[in-house]
Coordinates of N, CA and C in Angstrom, one line a residue:
X1 N -7.4 -4.9 20.2 CA -6.5 -6.8 19.7 C -5.0 -6.2 20.2
X2 N -4.2 -5.8 19.9 CA -2.6 -5.9 20.2 C -2.3 -4.2 20.8
X3 N -3.0 -4.6 21.5 CA -2.8 -2.9 22.8 C -1.7 -4.1 23.8
X4 N -1.1 -4.0 24.3 CA 0.8 -4.4 24.9 C 1.6 -4.1 24.0
X5 N 1.6 -4.7 22.9 CA 2.6 -4.9 21.8 C 3.5 -3.8 21.5
X6 N 4.3 -3.6 21.7 CA 5.5 -2.7 21.2 C 6.7 -3.2 20.0
X7 N 6.0 -2.1 18.9 CA 6.5 -2.1 17.6 C 7.3 -0.7 17.4
X8 N 9.1 -1.7 17.0 CA 10.0 -0.5 16.7 C 10.2 -0.8 15.5
X9 N 9.7 0.6 14.5 CA 9.6 0.2 13.5 C 11.7 1.5 12.6
X10 N 12.0 0.7 11.5 CA 12.9 1.4 11.4 C 12.9 1.4 9.3
X11 N 11.5 1.7 9.5 CA 11.3 1.6 7.4 C 11.5 3.0 7.2
X12 N 11.1 3.6 6.2 CA 11.2 5.0 5.2 C 9.8 4.3 4.4
X13 N 9.3 5.6 3.8 CA 9.2 5.9 1.8 C 7.7 5.4 2.9
X14 N 7.2 3.6 2.4 CA 5.2 3.6 1.9 C 5.4 2.4 2.5
X15 N 5.8 1.4 2.5 CA 5.7 0.3 2.4 C 5.4 -0.5 3.4
X16 N 6.9 0.3 4.0 CA 6.5 -0.5 5.5 C 6.4 0.2 7.0
X17 N 5.8 1.7 6.4 CA 5.6 2.5 7.5 C 3.7 2.2 7.5
X18 N 2.9 2.0 6.1 CA 2.3 1.9 6.5 C 1.6 0.6 6.7
X19 N 2.6 -0.6 7.3 CA 2.0 -2.0 7.8 C 2.1 -1.1 8.8
X20 N 3.0 -0.5 10.0 CA 3.1 -0.8 11.6 C 2.2 0.6 11.6
X21 N 1.6 1.1 10.9 CA 0.4 2.0 10.6 C -1.0 1.4 10.9
X22 N -1.0 0.2 10.0 CA -2.1 -0.8 10.5 C -1.5 -1.3 11.6
X23 N -1.5 -1.8 12.8 CA -0.2 -2.3 13.7 C -1.0 -1.0 15.1
X24 N -0.6 0.7 14.8 CA -1.0 0.9 15.5 C -2.2 1.1 15.5
X25 N -3.2 2.1 14.1 CA -4.4 1.7 13.8 C -5.3 0.3 15.1
X26 N -4.8 -1.1 14.9 CA -5.1 -1.8 16.0 C -4.9 -2.1 17.7
X27 N -4.0 -0.9 17.2 CA -3.4 -0.9 19.5 C -1.9 -1.1 19.6
X28 N -0.6 -0.6 18.8 CA 0.2 -1.1 18.8 C 1.3 -0.5 19.6
X29 N 1.7 0.2 19.9 CA 2.9 1.1 20.3 C 4.1 1.5 19.5
X30 N 3.9 1.4 18.3 CA 4.6 1.8 17.1 C 5.8 3.4 17.3
X31 N 7.2 2.6 17.5 CA 7.4 3.6 18.1 C 8.8 4.1 16.8
X32 N 8.6 5.0 16.2 CA 9.4 5.4 14.6 C 10.6 5.7 14.9
X33 N 12.2 5.4 14.2 CA 13.2 5.6 14.2 C 13.5 6.5 13.4
X34 N 13.8 7.6 13.3 CA 14.5 8.4 12.2 C 15.5 8.6 12.5
X35 N 16.2 9.0 10.6 CA 17.4 10.0 11.1 C 17.1 11.4 11.2
X36 N 18.4 11.4 11.8 CA 19.2 13.8 12.1 C 18.8 14.3 11.4
X37 N 17.9 14.8 11.4 CA 17.9 16.4 10.2 C 17.5 15.8 8.9
X38 N 16.9 15.1 8.4 CA 15.9 14.2 7.4 C 14.9 13.3 7.6
X39 N 15.4 12.8 8.5 CA 13.8 11.7 9.2 C 13.7 10.7 7.4
X40 N 12.3 9.9 7.9 CA 12.0 9.3 6.9 C 11.4 10.4 5.7
X41 N 12.0 9.7 4.6 CA 11.7 10.6 2.9 C 10.6 10.7 2.3
X42 N 9.6 10.2 3.2 CA 8.3 10.5 2.6 C 8.1 11.7 3.6
X43 N 8.2 12.5 4.9 CA 8.5 13.9 4.4 C 8.4 14.6 3.6
X44 N 9.3 14.1 2.8 CA 9.5 15.5 2.0 C 9.1 15.6 0.5
X45 N 8.1 14.8 0.1 CA 7.4 13.4 -0.9 C 6.1 14.3 -1.5
X46 N 6.4 15.4 -1.9 CA 5.3 15.8 -2.5 C 5.6 17.8 -1.4
X47 N 4.2 18.3 -1.6 CA 4.2 19.8 -0.7 C 4.5 18.9 0.7
X48 N 5.4 19.7 1.5 CA 5.4 19.4 2.6 C 4.9 20.6 3.9
X49 N 4.6 20.7 4.4 CA 3.9 21.7 5.3 C 4.8 21.1 6.7
X50 N 6.2 21.7 7.2 CA 6.7 22.2 9.0 C 7.3 20.5 8.5
X51 N 7.6 20.3 7.7 CA 8.5 18.5 7.6 C 7.6 17.7 7.9
X52 N 5.9 18.0 6.8 CA 5.1 16.5 6.9 C 4.5 16.0 5.5
X53 N 4.1 15.4 5.1 CA 3.4 15.2 4.3 C 2.2 14.7 4.0
X54 N 1.4 14.9 3.3 CA 0.2 14.1 3.1 C 0.7 12.5 3.4
X55 N 1.7 12.5 2.5 CA 1.9 10.8 2.8 C 2.4 10.2 3.8
X56 N 3.1 11.0 4.3 CA 3.6 11.0 5.7 C 3.3 10.6 6.3
X57 N 2.6 11.8 6.9 CA 0.9 12.0 8.2 C -0.1 10.1 7.6
X58 N -0.3 10.0 7.1 CA -1.0 8.8 6.4 C -0.5 7.6 7.2
X59 N 0.9 7.5 6.8 CA 1.6 6.1 6.9 C 2.3 5.8 7.9
X60 N 1.8 7.1 8.7 CA 2.8 7.4 10.5 C 1.9 7.4 11.3
X61 N 0.9 7.2 11.4 CA -0.2 8.3 12.8 C -0.2 7.3 13.5
X62 N -0.7 7.5 14.5 CA -1.0 7.0 15.7 C 1.1 6.5 16.1
X63 N 1.8 7.5 15.3 CA 3.6 6.3 15.8 C 3.8 7.5 17.0
X64 N 5.2 7.6 18.0 CA 5.6 8.3 18.5 C 6.8 8.5 17.6
X65 N 7.7 8.9 17.7 CA 9.6 8.9 17.3 C 10.3 9.7 17.6
X66 N 11.1 8.5 17.6 CA 12.6 9.6 17.9 C 14.0 9.2 16.9
X67 N 15.4 10.5 16.8 CA 15.4 10.4 15.7 C 17.0 9.2 16.2
X68 N 17.9 9.1 16.1 CA 18.6 8.5 16.0 C 20.1 8.0 14.9
X69 N 21.2 8.4 15.6 CA 22.1 7.8 14.2 C 22.7 6.8 14.5
X70 N 22.3 6.1 13.7 CA 22.6 4.6 13.6 C 23.5 4.1 12.9
X71 N 24.7 5.0 12.7 CA 25.7 4.8 11.8 C 26.3 5.5 13.4
X72 N 26.5 5.6 14.7 CA 27.2 5.7 15.2 C 27.2 4.5 16.7
X73 N 28.3 4.8 17.9 CA 28.2 3.5 18.4 C 26.6 3.8 19.5
X74 N 27.1 4.8 19.6 CA 26.2 5.7 20.7 C 24.2 5.7 20.1
X75 N 24.2 5.0 19.0 CA 23.2 5.2 18.8 C 22.6 4.0 18.1
X76 N 23.9 3.2 17.8 CA 23.1 1.7 17.5 C 22.5 0.9 19.1
X77 N 23.1 1.9 19.6 CA 24.0 0.8 21.2 C 21.9 2.2 21.9
X78 N 21.5 2.4 21.5 CA 20.1 3.2 21.7 C 19.3 1.8 21.2
X79 N 19.1 1.2 19.8 CA 18.2 0.9 19.1 C 18.3 -0.8 19.7
X80 N 20.0 -1.4 19.6 CA 19.6 -2.3 20.5 C 18.5 -1.8 21.9
X81 N 18.6 -1.0 22.7 CA 18.0 -1.1 24.2 C 16.5 -1.2 23.4
X82 N 16.2 -0.8 22.3 CA 14.9 -0.4 21.6 C 14.1 -1.7 21.5
X83 N 15.4 -2.3 21.0 CA 14.7 -4.0 20.2 C 14.6 -4.9 21.4
X84 N 15.5 -4.3 22.4 CA 15.4 -6.3 23.6 C 14.0 -6.0 24.6
X85 N 13.0 -4.8 24.0 CA 12.4 -4.6 25.1 C 10.6 -4.3 24.0
X86 N 11.3 -5.0 22.6 CA 10.0 -5.4 21.8 C 9.7 -6.2 21.3
X87 N 8.5 -6.4 20.6 CA 7.1 -7.7 20.8 C 8.2 -8.0 19.1
X88 N 7.8 -6.6 18.4 CA 8.1 -6.7 16.3 C 9.1 -5.4 16.3
X89 N 10.0 -5.6 15.2 CA 10.9 -4.4 14.4 C 10.7 -4.4 13.6
X90 N 10.8 -3.9 12.1 CA 10.6 -4.1 10.8 C 11.3 -2.8 10.4
X91 N 12.2 -3.3 8.9 CA 13.1 -2.6 8.9 C 13.1 -2.7 7.1
X92 N 13.1 -1.9 6.5 CA 12.9 -1.8 4.5 C 13.7 -0.9 4.3
X93 N 15.4 -1.4 4.8 CA 16.7 -1.2 3.3 C 16.9 -2.1 2.8
X94 N 17.6 -2.0 1.5 CA 17.8 -3.0 1.9 C 18.1 -3.3 2.6
X95 N 19.1 -5.6 1.2 CA 19.3 -6.7 2.1 C 20.9 -6.0 2.3
X96 N 21.4 -6.5 3.7 CA 22.7 -6.2 4.3 C 22.4 -4.8 5.0
X97 N 21.9 -4.1 5.0 CA 21.9 -2.7 5.2 C 22.5 -2.8 7.6
X98 N 21.3 -2.7 7.7 CA 21.1 -3.3 8.8 C 22.2 -4.6 9.4
X99 N 22.3 -5.3 8.7 CA 23.6 -6.1 8.6 C 24.8 -5.1 9.7
X100 N 24.9 -4.3 8.9 CA 26.5 -3.0 8.2 C 26.2 -2.1 9.4
X101 N 24.9 -2.4 10.1 CA 25.1 -1.8 11.5 C 24.6 -2.8 12.9
X102 N 24.9 -3.0 12.1 CA 24.9 -4.4 13.3 C 23.8 -4.0 14.2
X103 N 22.6 -3.8 13.9 CA 21.3 -4.9 13.7 C 20.5 -5.9 13.0
X104 N 21.2 -6.2 12.6 CA 20.3 -7.2 11.8 C 20.0 -8.0 12.6
X105 N 18.7 -9.3 12.1 CA 17.9 -10.3 13.2 C 19.1 -10.8 14.1
X106 N 21.0 -11.5 13.1 CA 21.6 -12.0 14.4 C 21.3 -11.0 15.6
X107 N 21.3 -9.9 15.6 CA 22.0 -9.3 17.0 C 20.5 -8.8 16.9
X108 N 19.9 -9.1 16.7 CA 17.9 -8.7 17.0 C 18.1 -10.0 18.4
X109 N 18.3 -10.8 18.0 CA 17.8 -11.7 18.3 C 18.8 -12.3 19.7
X110 N 19.8 -12.1 20.0 CA 21.1 -11.9 21.4 C 20.1 -11.2 21.4
X111 N 19.9 -9.9 21.1 CA 19.4 -9.4 22.3 C 17.6 -9.2 23.4
X112 N 16.8 -10.0 22.0 CA 16.1 -10.1 22.5 C 15.5 -12.1 22.0
X113 N 15.4 -12.7 22.7 CA 15.1 -13.8 21.1 C 14.5 -14.3 21.1
X114 N 12.6 -13.6 21.4 CA 11.4 -13.8 21.1 C 11.2 -13.0 20.2
X115 N 11.6 -11.4 20.1 CA 11.5 -11.1 18.9 C 11.2 -12.0 16.9
X116 N 9.9 -11.4 16.7 CA 9.5 -11.0 15.3 C 10.5 -10.0 14.4
X117 N 11.4 -10.3 14.1 CA 12.1 -9.2 13.2 C 11.5 -9.6 12.0
X118 N 11.2 -8.3 11.5 CA 11.1 -8.8 9.5 C 11.2 -7.5 9.0
X119 N 12.2 -8.2 7.8 CA 12.3 -7.3 6.7 C 11.4 -8.0 5.0
X120 N 11.8 -6.5 4.5 CA 10.8 -5.9 3.4 C 11.6 -5.3 2.2
X121 N 11.5 -6.0 1.7 CA 12.9 -5.5 1.1 C 12.4 -5.5 -1.2
X122 N 12.6 -4.9 -1.6 CA 11.8 -4.5 -3.4 C 12.0 -5.6 -3.8
X123 N 12.9 -7.1 -4.3 CA 13.1 -8.5 -4.6 C 14.0 -9.2 -3.6
X124 N 13.5 -9.1 -2.9 CA 14.4 -10.7 -1.0 C 15.9 -9.9 -1.8
X125 N 15.6 -11.1 -0.6 CA 17.7 -11.0 -0.3 C 18.5 -12.0 -0.9
X126 N 18.0 -12.9 -1.4 CA 18.8 -13.5 -2.6 C 18.4 -13.1 -4.6
X127 N 19.9 -13.7 -5.0 CA 18.9 -12.6 -6.5 C 20.0 -12.2 -7.6
X128 N 20.1 -11.9 -8.6 CA 20.6 -11.2 -9.3 C 20.1 -9.8 -9.3
X129 N 18.5 -9.6 -8.7 CA 18.3 -8.6 -8.3 C 18.0 -7.8 -6.7
X130 N 17.8 -8.6 -6.0 CA 18.9 -8.3 -4.3 C 19.6 -6.5 -4.3
X131 N 20.2 -6.8 -4.5 CA 21.1 -5.1 -3.5 C 19.9 -3.7 -4.9
X132 N 19.0 -4.0 -5.9 CA 18.6 -3.0 -6.2 C 18.1 -2.0 -5.7
X133 N 17.6 -1.3 -5.7 CA 17.0 -0.2 -5.5 C 15.5 0.1 -5.9
X134 N 14.3 -0.9 -5.2 CA 12.9 -0.7 -5.7 C 12.3 0.7 -5.5
X135 N 11.4 1.0 -6.7 CA 10.4 2.1 -6.3 C 8.9 1.5 -6.7
X136 N 8.0 2.3 -6.6 CA 6.5 1.3 -7.2 C 6.3 1.3 -8.3
X137 N 6.6 2.1 -9.3 CA 6.3 1.6 -10.4 C 7.4 0.9 -11.2
X138 N 8.5 0.7 -10.7 CA 10.0 -0.6 -11.2 C 9.2 -1.9 -10.9
X139 N 8.9 -2.0 -9.8 CA 7.7 -3.1 -9.3 C 6.4 -3.3 -9.6
X140 N 5.6 -2.2 -10.3 CA 4.6 -2.7 -11.0 C 4.8 -3.3 -11.9
X141 N 6.5 -2.3 -12.7 CA 6.6 -3.4 -13.8 C 6.9 -4.0 -14.3
X142 N 8.5 -4.6 -13.1 CA 9.1 -6.1 -13.4 C 7.4 -7.3 -12.0
X143 N 6.4 -6.9 -12.3 CA 5.4 -7.8 -11.1 C 4.4 -8.0 -11.4
X144 N 4.1 -7.9 -12.5 CA 3.1 -7.7 -13.5 C 1.4 -6.3 -13.6
X145 N 2.2 -5.7 -12.3 CA 0.8 -4.8 -12.9 C 0.5 -4.3 -13.3
X146 N 2.0 -3.7 -13.9 CA 1.7 -2.5 -15.8 C 1.5 -3.2 -16.8
X147 N 1.5 -4.7 -16.3 CA 1.1 -5.6 -17.6 C -0.3 -6.0 -17.6
X148 N -0.8 -6.3 -16.4 CA -2.3 -6.6 -15.8 C -3.0 -5.7 -16.5
X149 N -2.5 -4.2 -16.1 CA -3.2 -3.3 -17.0 C -3.7 -2.5 -18.1
X150 N -2.6 -3.1 -18.7 CA -2.6 -2.9 -20.3 C -3.9 -2.9 -21.4
X151 N -4.1 -1.5 -22.2 CA -4.6 -1.1 -22.6 C -5.3 -2.0 -24.2
X152 N -5.8 -1.3 -25.3 CA -6.2 -2.5 -26.4 C -5.2 -2.5 -27.1
X153 N -4.0 -1.9 -26.8 CA -2.8 -1.9 -27.9 C -1.5 -2.5 -27.8
X154 N -1.9 -3.3 -26.1 CA -0.8 -3.8 -25.9 C -0.1 -3.7 -24.7
X155 N -0.2 -2.3 -24.4 CA 1.1 -0.9 -24.1 C 0.7 -0.7 -22.6
X156 N 1.4 -1.6 -21.4 CA 1.3 -2.1 -19.9 C 1.7 -0.3 -19.7
X157 N 0.3 0.1 -18.6 CA -0.2 1.2 -18.1 C 0.3 0.7 -16.3
X158 N 1.0 2.0 -16.1 CA 1.1 2.1 -13.9 C -0.7 2.4 -14.0
X159 N -1.0 1.6 -12.9 CA -1.9 1.8 -11.9 C -1.8 3.3 -11.1
X160 N -3.1 4.6 -11.6 CA -2.3 5.4 -10.7 C -2.8 4.9 -9.1
X161 N -1.6 4.7 -8.3 CA -1.7 4.4 -7.2 C -0.4 3.4 -6.9
X162 N 0.7 4.0 -5.3 CA 1.4 3.2 -5.2 C 1.0 2.1 -4.7
X163 N 0.5 1.1 -5.5 CA -0.6 -0.3 -5.0 C 1.2 -1.6 -4.8
X164 N 2.4 -1.0 -5.1 CA 2.7 -2.8 -4.9 C 3.3 -1.9 -3.6
X165 N 4.0 -0.6 -3.2 CA 3.3 -0.9 -1.6 C 2.5 -0.6 -0.8
X166 N 1.1 -0.8 -1.2 CA 0.3 -1.3 -0.5 C -0.2 -2.6 -0.5
X167 N -0.1 -3.2 -1.2 CA -0.6 -4.1 -1.3 C 1.3 -5.3 -0.5
X168 N 2.4 -4.6 -0.6 CA 3.3 -5.4 1.1 C 2.9 -4.8 2.1
X169 N 2.8 -4.0 2.1 CA 1.1 -3.3 3.7 C 1.1 -4.9 4.3
X170 N 0.1 -4.4 3.7 CA -1.2 -6.0 3.9 C -0.6 -6.9 3.7
X171 N 0.4 -8.0 3.2 CA 0.8 -8.8 3.0 C 1.7 -8.4 4.7
X172 N 2.7 -8.0 5.4 CA 3.6 -7.8 5.9 C 2.3 -7.3 6.9
X173 N 1.8 -7.2 7.5 CA 0.7 -6.5 8.8 C 0.3 -7.1 9.0
X174 N -0.3 -8.5 7.8 CA -0.2 -9.9 8.0 C 0.8 -10.5 9.2
X175 N 1.5 -10.9 8.1 CA 2.0 -12.0 9.0 C 2.5 -11.6 10.5
X176 N 2.9 -10.0 10.4 CA 3.5 -10.3 12.1 C 2.1 -10.3 12.6
X177 N 0.9 -10.5 12.0 CA -0.2 -10.5 13.3 C 0.0 -12.1 13.3
X178 N 0.5 -12.7 12.9 CA 0.2 -14.3 12.2 C 0.8 -15.2 13.6
X179 N 2.3 -14.5 12.7 CA 3.5 -14.4 14.1 C 3.7 -14.3 15.8
X180 N 2.8 -13.1 16.2 CA 2.8 -12.8 16.9 C 1.8 -14.4 17.5
X181 N 0.9 -14.3 17.3 CA -0.5 -15.6 17.8 C 0.8 -16.8 17.8
X182 N 1.4 -17.5 16.4 CA 2.2 -18.3 17.2 C 2.7 -18.6 18.1
X183 N 4.0 -17.1 18.4 CA 4.9 -16.4 19.5 C 3.9 -17.1 20.6
X184 N 2.3 -16.5 20.6 CA 1.6 -17.0 21.7 C 0.9 -18.0 22.4
X185 N 1.1 -19.1 21.4 CA 0.5 -20.5 21.2 C 2.7 -20.9 21.5
X186 N 3.3 -20.7 21.9 CA 4.8 -21.2 22.7 C 5.8 -21.2 21.3
X187 N 5.2 -20.6 20.0 CA 6.5 -20.2 19.3 C 7.2 -19.8 19.0
X188 N 8.5 -19.5 19.2 CA 9.3 -18.6 19.2 C 9.6 -17.3 18.6
X189 N 9.7 -16.4 19.0 CA 10.7 -15.3 17.4 C 10.7 -15.5 15.5
X190 N 10.5 -15.4 15.3 CA 10.9 -14.9 13.7 C 11.5 -14.5 13.3
X191 N 12.5 -14.7 11.6 CA 12.2 -13.4 10.8 C 11.6 -13.5 9.9
X192 N 10.9 -12.9 9.3 CA 9.5 -12.6 8.0 C 9.9 -12.0 6.9
X193 N 10.5 -12.2 5.8 CA 11.1 -11.6 4.4 C 9.7 -11.9 3.8
X194 N 10.3 -10.7 3.3 CA 8.9 -10.4 2.7 C 9.3 -9.5 1.5
X195 N 9.8 -9.7 0.2 CA 9.4 -9.0 -1.0 C 8.5 -7.8 -1.6
X196 N 8.4 -7.0 -2.3 CA 7.5 -6.1 -2.9 C 7.2 -6.5 -4.1
X197 N 8.4 -7.9 -4.5 CA 7.7 -8.5 -5.8 C 7.6 -9.5 -6.0
X198 N 7.4 -9.8 -4.4 CA 7.0 -11.5 -4.6 C 4.9 -11.2 -3.4
X199 N 4.9 -10.2 -3.0 CA 3.8 -9.8 -3.2 C 2.4 -9.3 -3.7
X200 N 3.3 -8.9 -4.6 CA 2.2 -8.7 -5.7 C 1.9 -9.4 -6.4
X201 N 3.6 -10.0 -7.1 CA 2.8 -11.8 -8.0 C 1.8 -12.1 -6.7
X202 N 2.2 -12.3 -5.8 CA 1.1 -13.2 -4.8 C -1.0 -12.9 -5.3
X203 N 0.1 -11.8 -4.8 CA -1.9 -10.8 -5.0 C -2.1 -11.2 -6.7
X204 N -1.5 -11.0 -8.0 CA -2.3 -11.0 -9.4 C -2.0 -12.4 -9.3
X205 N -1.2 -13.6 -8.7 CA -1.8 -15.5 -9.3 C -2.8 -15.7 -9.1
X206 N -3.7 -14.8 -7.9 CA -5.2 -15.8 -7.8 C -6.3 -14.4 -9.2
X207 N -6.0 -14.6 -9.9 CA -6.5 -13.9 -11.0 C -7.5 -14.4 -12.2

């Protein structure tokens, strides 16, 4: 169903990469942008073989990858050219990082007014936790997964899954396809913002 749509993937770890992998499963052309020499940190999470782990392979299936140094003017220009040809751009850096690189929504919209730009963060783009790094366990604790799994003694327990990342990925992929449908119906591009904390809270709310 997504054949012909192009996604530029600036994400790392799991919450962003799994969302774009789901789009690739549905036929989208996904181009993953990675940092030279290091790549996505998920390449090194667990036992790696030839620079790839099982987590990285599972979350980046069906994609093509390009290495770009986004901190250089030349790298930024290449990234903007990719964005110019994209239907969807997804990034999951801390709020403000892409803006400092000159690749935030304002810059993307200037070269591609119809782009669907997706920002995934840990705790949202505003508020006291805005600049905090987010990990699956910290979100499980903050947003309620750990408390929801509390034992008989009341002690919170983590799910033995990267559940916060995975739930966020599902919310993100659904929001992206909804935005693409809206655009096909005559709406313009838009900026989708979602956080892992909000995704987990929403998931648990209907309990």
